[in-house]
């Protein structure tokens, strides 16, 4: 080994290999410590699988550098690449250390690490992409080395071949060779390497007759492959090639006649002779020589194997082979048996290569070519058609895509554009839509039920269509019809259908472009609206439940219902003036009958919308949930009477997401309309009326109307306990509403009692992993946190959060709520940096899925500012608090809303931390006055404000007034919260500092000792606040001992000489706001 660059490169590689090995060990630790490691994001495990490739590539490079196989320039070029790889592995290890649990981790921390892994999937994907790029470059150097070595070997082989004698086996007279291919060949054929290799292999057995079938969707490039294979024999001296147009009997007869005529087969001029038999007999004669018969578009099973039985007229000889293309897999498998080759769409790389040959290699960037390829699903005919349109109209690819994506009708129009393609059969239509319409016509003639099924499927989403959603008629006929559609590769069966009622649901994919072409075909035949109406009716009959327990079924229906309702046939339905459509719903069978048929039914549309809205609420997608509920209400209000029970039920669906989105006026209006209408139609104590009242109660709670909310909630809870019982789901829901409001009113004991009853009830009724149970667990956790039981709260909240992420995913709004409260509890436990990381994640998720201007985003930002205060970053905290305050004043229209007051209190505390006590005093007095008016003198939040103001007054030297506020707050907190509640402990700590400054050392000493004991029990000895309080006690004792000599003579001076550090520690207690 020699060379400075080689030595440096070897050193870098050795370091990276060590890092890779350490990453392997960390992955192993994750698996060992967590049974549910499978729930880590997919990106983690993809990168884990990539690590062996990294190791192998680096090991190979190390060996090449060691053995001087890489020159100095190569080593120099590779070094920054491998250093980039090293940086990527370093980043990977840093993330793995964050998410890898340790056997010593407590449960909450293990769960927290598990959930934070969900937020690193993008980071891991970026690392994987960067490492992949490095591997590509490294592999290029390996390839260059291999190519050089291989080149030398080839040179030797070439020299050896050049000196070898050539034998001539062509003795005697050879049969005349024919090349009868009707199309003009083009050299723009790209890709299909594996297909061509398979063809060569299957057709190469010259000792026997060969039959091969090439099966694929129309437009997928079967004819192009056939032509490419044919032209490999263009200059053959051993094989004849014949082309048969096999789309119909007449075309078969015509092409066999042409073969007989051009080959001058004896008898070809005799009109009485069967030309098909004539050619068959001639090809089966060994004197005709070796031959290949190419049959294109042999799609008609009945013509070939049915009454026509034309397959028997095809020649069979060990000297020949037949290669057939067909859209019908049944034809191919019957004809070729095991040698059937299925042709799929082009890969992205192959598609780009094809577009490059059509548009020019330098005319478009790779991203645009890739986007067009993906949009057209890699279908060669569609790509050729699009490239022709782009060229003829002087468009760019982005301009074409903009036209194409405008609407389904625009897509269909572009796919119907004719273009010149000299390679295609002149009797075959060029456009994609027209090509597939031939298939549709064929299916309609031979299997009408299959055509019906395909028509219904084209109204739905193209992916994963459940069989239960499209099934109709006789089971055997339906199965045969689905077989027809699969045989023509118009649909493909999936193996990952959802499990429902103990069995896996069958589902099918419909090719995206086939769906568009089918809709075009229906439009041309005047049946598009009729099938939209039919699909809507079938969906309304079967999509009837959006509860969590049945999600295995409705989750597979959800995308199809959404696509159907967003279609042009149903757009603006609520604004249309329609002729009456009778809607007869059979309660027993669930079947819906319409008179007249074939017209879109607005009542069915409304029914599907209500289920869609329910499903989206269940999975936490509030905005779309509200939009669907509003549309359902408009439809029912327009086509049913306003006070119809179904119309009123839609109002409940509006109120819930409107409340969660803080759209309070709309939520209140919907509730009041529903209560009024239901009370008149059903009675005030009807369960449906009580539901609307309960929803109104929970709407009032975030509006700050707590007493009104409690009054309504208690009324509904009492009525439900009496009429439904204590174990009814509606009763549990009422417990949740009442528990929330009594907690907001400061009655934490009652809140914990209700939340406990609710949690135990849901757990017994639904099981521990049901979303209702997990929400109840989170509610109980938060009630415990309000009581100051942070350990119990953390245990419950982290368990709920872990299961919620597993069951619902991190993007559900309630999961975000649980994350936010978990972050608060972590902060209360003094785990500030863990809380900050989780809080940042919550802000990102809420901003992405709720919008940057949702109040919940600002609530999370405010808590982030609280954490900044806890960790001494006061300027950053102030900036956030001012931003939040500006938003809240506008959103809540004033300064009196609870959230506004909370923000103002926190801003005042920040002023105090920064030593701006006069500003802090002014804000705290204003907030306390409002709290006293709005929530009363005994509310925990009011008491917290009193304590905080007392602390600020002490800092301003206003000792007497400070003592009044602090003493009053402490006594009330002990009564309302208990002697050992963390907030009570905070106020006691402030009183101890006040006594110290007043010179009341005995009282201060006793209180300091009590505070340390209480804080150790309530928060734990390792909590930051407990440590500060222990430090306060020690400093107080030191100061007291050192000042005992002069304290009786000059108490005021002694107090003025207390250390600045003690004053700073006193200010630190302000953070507990």
Coordinates of N, CA, C and O in Angstrom, one line a residue, residues 874-932:
X874 N -35.5 33.8 29.0 CA -36.6 34.7 29.2 C -37.0 35.5 28.0 O -38.2 35.7 27.7
X875 N -36.0 35.9 27.2 CA -36.3 36.7 26.1 C -37.1 35.9 25.0 O -38.1 36.5 24.4
X876 N -36.7 34.7 24.8 CA -37.5 33.8 23.9 C -38.9 33.6 24.4 O -39.8 33.6 23.6
X877 N -39.0 33.4 25.7 CA -40.3 33.2 26.3 C -41.2 34.4 26.1 O -42.4 34.3 25.6
X878 N -40.7 35.6 26.3 CA -41.4 36.9 26.1 C -41.9 37.0 24.7 O -43.1 37.4 24.5
X879 N -41.1 36.7 23.7 CA -41.4 36.9 22.3 C -42.6 36.0 22.0 O -43.6 36.5 21.3
X880 N -42.6 34.8 22.4 CA -43.7 33.8 22.2 C -45.0 34.3 22.8 O -46.0 34.3 22.3
X881 N -44.9 34.7 24.1 CA -46.0 35.1 24.8 C -46.7 36.3 24.2 O -48.0 36.4 24.2
X882 N -45.9 37.3 23.7 CA -46.5 38.4 23.1 C -47.2 38.0 21.8 O -48.3 38.5 21.4
X883 N -46.6 37.1 21.0 CA -47.2 36.6 19.8 C -48.6 35.9 20.1 O -49.6 36.1 19.4
X884 N -48.6 35.1 21.1 CA -49.8 34.4 21.5 C -50.9 35.3 22.0 O -52.0 35.2 21.6
X885 N -50.5 36.3 22.8 CA -51.4 37.3 23.3 C -52.1 38.1 22.2 O -53.3 38.3 22.2
X886 N -51.3 38.5 21.2 CA -51.8 39.3 20.0 C -52.9 38.4 19.3 O -53.9 38.9 19.0
X887 N -52.6 37.2 19.1 CA -53.6 36.3 18.4 C -54.8 36.1 19.3 O -56.0 36.3 18.8
X888 N -54.7 35.8 20.6 CA -55.8 35.5 21.4 C -56.7 36.8 21.6 O -58.0 36.6 21.6
X889 N -56.2 37.9 21.7 CA -57.0 39.1 21.8 C -58.0 39.3 20.6 O -59.1 39.7 20.8
X890 N -57.4 39.0 19.5 CA -58.3 39.1 18.3 C -59.2 37.9 18.2 O -60.4 38.1 17.9
X891 N -58.8 36.7 18.4 CA -59.6 35.5 18.3 C -60.7 35.5 19.3 O -61.9 35.2 19.0
X892 N -60.4 35.9 20.6 CA -61.4 35.8 21.6 C -62.1 37.2 21.8 O -63.0 37.3 22.7
X893 N -61.7 38.2 21.0 CA -62.4 39.5 21.0 C -62.3 40.1 22.4 O -63.4 40.5 23.0
X894 N -61.1 40.3 22.9 CA -61.0 41.0 24.2 C -60.0 40.3 25.1 O -59.3 39.5 24.8
X895 N -60.1 40.8 26.4 CA -59.1 40.4 27.4 C -59.6 39.5 28.5 O -58.9 39.2 29.5
X896 N -60.8 39.0 28.4 CA -61.4 38.3 29.5 C -61.5 36.8 29.4 O -61.9 36.1 30.4
X897 N -61.2 36.3 28.2 CA -61.3 34.8 28.1 C -60.2 34.2 28.9 O -59.1 34.7 29.1
X898 N -60.5 32.9 29.4 CA -59.6 32.2 30.3 C -58.2 32.1 29.6 O -57.2 32.3 30.3
X899 N -58.1 31.8 28.3 CA -56.8 31.6 27.7 C -56.0 32.9 27.6 O -54.8 32.9 27.8
X900 N -56.7 34.0 27.4 CA -56.1 35.3 27.4 C -55.5 35.6 28.8 O -54.4 36.1 28.9
X901 N -56.3 35.4 29.8 CA -55.8 35.7 31.2 C -54.6 34.8 31.5 O -53.7 35.2 32.2
X902 N -54.7 33.5 31.1 CA -53.5 32.6 31.3 C -52.3 33.1 30.7 O -51.2 33.1 31.3
X903 N -52.4 33.6 29.5 CA -51.2 34.1 28.7 C -50.7 35.4 29.4 O -49.5 35.6 29.6
X904 N -51.6 36.3 29.8 CA -51.2 37.5 30.5 C -50.5 37.2 31.8 O -49.5 37.8 32.2
X905 N -51.0 36.2 32.6 CA -50.3 35.8 33.8 C -48.9 35.3 33.6 O -48.0 35.7 34.3
X906 N -48.8 34.5 32.5 CA -47.5 34.0 32.3 C -46.5 35.1 31.8 O -45.3 35.1 32.1
X907 N -47.0 36.0 31.0 CA -46.2 37.1 30.5 C -45.7 37.9 31.7 O -44.5 38.3 31.8
X908 N -46.6 38.1 32.7 CA -46.2 38.9 33.9 C -45.1 38.2 34.7 O -44.2 38.8 35.2
X909 N -45.2 36.8 34.7 CA -44.2 36.1 35.4 C -42.8 36.2 34.7 O -41.8 36.3 35.3
X910 N -42.9 36.2 33.4 CA -41.7 36.4 32.6 C -41.0 37.8 32.9 O -39.8 37.9 33.1
X911 N -41.9 38.8 33.1 CA -41.4 40.1 33.5 C -40.7 40.0 34.8 O -39.6 40.7 35.0
X912 N -41.3 39.3 35.7 CA -40.7 39.1 37.1 C -39.3 38.4 37.0 O -38.4 38.8 37.7
X913 N -39.2 37.4 36.2 CA -37.9 36.7 36.0 C -36.9 37.7 35.5 O -35.7 37.5 35.8
X914 N -37.3 38.6 34.7 CA -36.3 39.5 34.0 C -36.1 40.8 34.9 O -35.4 41.7 34.5
X915 N -36.7 40.8 36.1 CA -36.5 41.9 37.1 C -37.4 43.1 36.8 O -37.2 44.1 37.4
X916 N -38.4 42.9 35.9 CA -39.3 44.0 35.5 C -40.5 44.0 36.4 O -41.6 43.7 36.0
X917 N -40.3 44.2 37.7 CA -41.4 43.9 38.7 C -42.5 44.9 38.6 O -43.7 44.5 38.8
X918 N -42.3 46.2 38.3 CA -43.4 47.1 38.2 C -44.4 46.7 37.1 O -45.6 46.7 37.2
X919 N -43.8 46.3 35.9 CA -44.7 45.8 34.8 C -45.4 44.6 35.2 O -46.6 44.4 34.9
X920 N -44.7 43.7 35.9 CA -45.4 42.4 36.4 C -46.5 42.7 37.3 O -47.6 42.1 37.2
X921 N -46.3 43.7 38.2 CA -47.3 44.0 39.2 C -48.6 44.5 38.5 O -49.7 44.1 38.8
X922 N -48.4 45.4 37.5 CA -49.6 46.0 36.9 C -50.4 44.9 36.2 O -51.7 44.9 36.3
X923 N -49.8 44.0 35.5 CA -50.5 42.9 34.7 C -51.2 42.0 35.7 O -52.3 41.6 35.6
X924 N -50.4 41.6 36.8 CA -51.0 40.6 37.7 C -52.2 41.2 38.5 O -53.1 40.4 38.8
X925 N -52.2 42.4 38.8 CA -53.3 43.0 39.5 C -54.6 43.0 38.6 O -55.7 42.7 39.0
X926 N -54.4 43.4 37.3 CA -55.5 43.4 36.3 C -56.0 42.0 36.2 O -57.3 41.8 36.1
X927 N -55.2 41.0 36.0 CA -55.6 39.6 35.8 C -56.3 39.1 37.1 O -57.4 38.5 37.0
X928 N -55.8 39.4 38.3 CA -56.5 38.9 39.5 C -57.9 39.5 39.6 O -58.8 38.8 40.0
X929 N -58.0 40.8 39.3 CA -59.3 41.4 39.4 C -60.3 40.7 38.5 O -61.5 40.5 38.9
X930 N -59.9 40.4 37.3 CA -60.8 39.7 36.3 C -61.1 38.3 36.8 O -62.2 37.8 36.7
X931 N -60.1 37.6 37.4 CA -60.3 36.3 37.9 C -61.3 36.2 39.0 O -62.2 35.4 39.1
X932 N -61.2 37.2 39.9 CA -62.1 37.3 41.0 C -63.6 37.5 40.5 O -64.5 36.9 41.0

